Amino acid sequence: MRIGLVLGAGGVIGGAYLAGALAALEHDLGWDPRTADVIVGTSAGALVGGLLRRDVPASDLAAWTVDAPLSPTGAALTGNVERPQFDAVTLRQFLRPPRVPHTSAVVAALRSPHRFDPLRALITHLPDGPRTLAPHVEFLGGDWPERALWVNAVRRRDGRRVVLGRDAVPDDGLAAAVAASCAVPGYFAPVAVDGTYYIDGGVKSPSNADVLRAARLDLVVAVSPMSSAVAQPPWGGLDALVRRRAGHRLRAELARVGVPAVVFEPGAGVLACATLDFMSDDRRQEIVAAAFLETGEQALDSARAPVLAPLAKRHAAA
């Protein structure tokens, strides 16, 4: 049975959610996320996917996120690297004049106007951020994992998605690819990979699950920090709008993949801790704990449990 694991975007808050959710799948289902045949990572999901492919267990991802002691295996693999600290996100950072569109972006929009997304175009052309991300992920190393890891980034010049590790394995290696996937426009500077500049893969989609269409999978497990397991009302503000959009896009992408899929999303407990400052780690402990509990409950849901049963069987066979 071939399993794909989709790890969505979401900044520091999203990374905390992913760590708690994956630890729950490991603990409650006995399924080790490292055994997924293909891992698709976007932004925070790219970092988590990279750590999984570096053989860091999900339990250690959660421990690393909350500054708890790691297992000897986890400590050896991460080199006891401390989690990076980031400045708060403010609206002012995104209100500077946008970049002038590259000629290739204009040509692409004119050739395929039906594919033009105004919001995506706006985000793509936000001014470059002042922060450099690459030093924070250097510990991932340069060599590419042997098992399939597909890292989504968006080419800065024309806004096109590139799947690093699937379309081509970059010579600049894993750390550069993860940094590129995490380079939030307006907050981080673009990242060069093999001479081409990229920005955050979440600009295209918070999940990018549709890249799995030709992967010949039997099951997709999607962990989506930016959507919601709780219905978001139309009057719920910017956060509700973002979560509704992320959820709709994820489900449309999974429909195109065309295989059984199980989605894990933040519930009320996680949402109560999350803020619009997606780089804030003030409540990461609470988010990890809430994600762990909510994911365990969602895994037992009558609709999900039969689909997830093969994960436990696969673990038992291994």
XYZ file of C-alpha atoms in Angstrom, residues 170-286:
117
model
C 18.402 20.773 -6.752
C 22.189 20.820 -6.640
C 21.978 23.342 -3.790
C 20.367 20.646 -1.652
C 17.657 20.192 0.924
C 18.354 23.165 3.190
C 18.143 25.607 0.275
C 14.913 24.047 -1.010
C 13.252 24.216 2.414
C 14.346 27.824 2.872
C 12.866 28.689 -0.523
C 9.564 27.008 0.330
C 9.380 28.997 3.582
C 10.291 32.434 2.147
C 7.084 34.341 2.950
C 6.885 37.389 0.627
C 7.252 40.680 2.442
C 8.707 38.965 5.510
C 11.660 36.922 4.194
C 13.967 37.610 1.289
C 13.629 35.310 -1.737
C 15.947 32.300 -1.709
C 18.143 31.271 -4.624
C 18.152 27.571 -5.519
C 20.470 26.616 -8.371
C 20.545 30.239 -9.498
C 16.772 30.799 -9.557
C 14.972 32.850 -6.908
C 11.945 31.382 -5.148
C 9.356 32.487 -2.626
C 7.011 30.612 -0.290
C 5.209 27.635 -1.830
C 2.064 28.662 0.037
C 1.650 31.506 -2.453
C 0.392 28.903 -4.911
C -1.519 26.820 -2.367
C -1.367 26.182 1.398
C -1.284 22.448 0.667
C -0.325 21.722 -2.977
C -1.827 18.243 -2.623
C -2.554 18.065 -6.353
C 1.138 17.423 -7.114
C 0.376 13.813 -6.099
C -1.874 13.170 -9.109
C 0.646 10.943 -10.882
C 2.183 9.376 -7.767
C 0.190 6.114 -7.964
C -0.888 6.148 -4.341
C -3.499 4.162 -2.462
C -4.106 6.673 0.340
C -3.314 10.324 1.079
C -3.013 11.676 4.617
C -3.223 15.475 4.589
C -2.354 17.574 7.642
C -3.570 21.097 6.969
C -2.699 23.814 9.526
C -4.318 26.663 7.572
C -7.811 25.209 7.144
C -10.270 24.331 9.887
C -12.279 21.389 11.182
C -14.745 23.970 12.530
C -17.090 25.703 10.088
C -15.966 29.292 9.504
C -18.777 31.846 9.078
C -18.637 34.397 6.226
C -18.519 37.225 8.788
C -15.619 35.712 10.737
C -12.937 38.145 9.544
C -9.597 37.599 7.798
C -8.663 34.424 9.666
C -11.994 32.789 8.787
C -11.597 33.838 5.144
C -8.094 32.338 4.947
C -9.222 29.075 6.550
C -12.274 28.706 4.302
C -10.146 29.327 1.230
C -7.470 26.857 2.375
C -10.046 24.152 3.092
C -11.819 24.550 -0.241
C -8.544 24.460 -2.135
C -7.276 21.382 -0.290
C -10.427 19.396 -1.011
C -10.406 20.408 -4.671
C -6.772 19.298 -4.939
C -7.464 15.963 -3.263
C -10.375 15.372 -5.631
C -7.945 15.744 -8.531
C -5.596 13.186 -6.965
C -8.461 10.703 -7.090
C -7.574 8.290 -4.271
C -8.981 7.917 -0.737
C -7.815 10.753 1.486
C -8.022 11.657 5.167
C -7.684 15.275 6.256
C -6.609 16.495 9.686
C -7.314 20.149 10.478
C -7.229 22.436 13.526
C -10.275 22.256 15.766
C -11.587 24.665 18.362
C -8.722 24.038 20.791
C -6.003 24.930 18.301
C -7.951 27.853 16.865
C -8.322 29.331 20.333
C -4.517 29.508 20.575
C -3.754 30.664 17.026
C -3.292 34.318 16.056
C -2.908 36.240 12.814
C 0.793 36.540 13.679
C 1.718 33.241 12.042
C 5.357 33.586 13.146
C 4.492 33.832 16.845
C 5.646 31.028 19.136
C 4.076 32.467 22.302
C 1.551 29.614 22.568
C 3.321 26.829 20.763
C 3.088 24.482 23.770
C -0.685 24.859 23.896
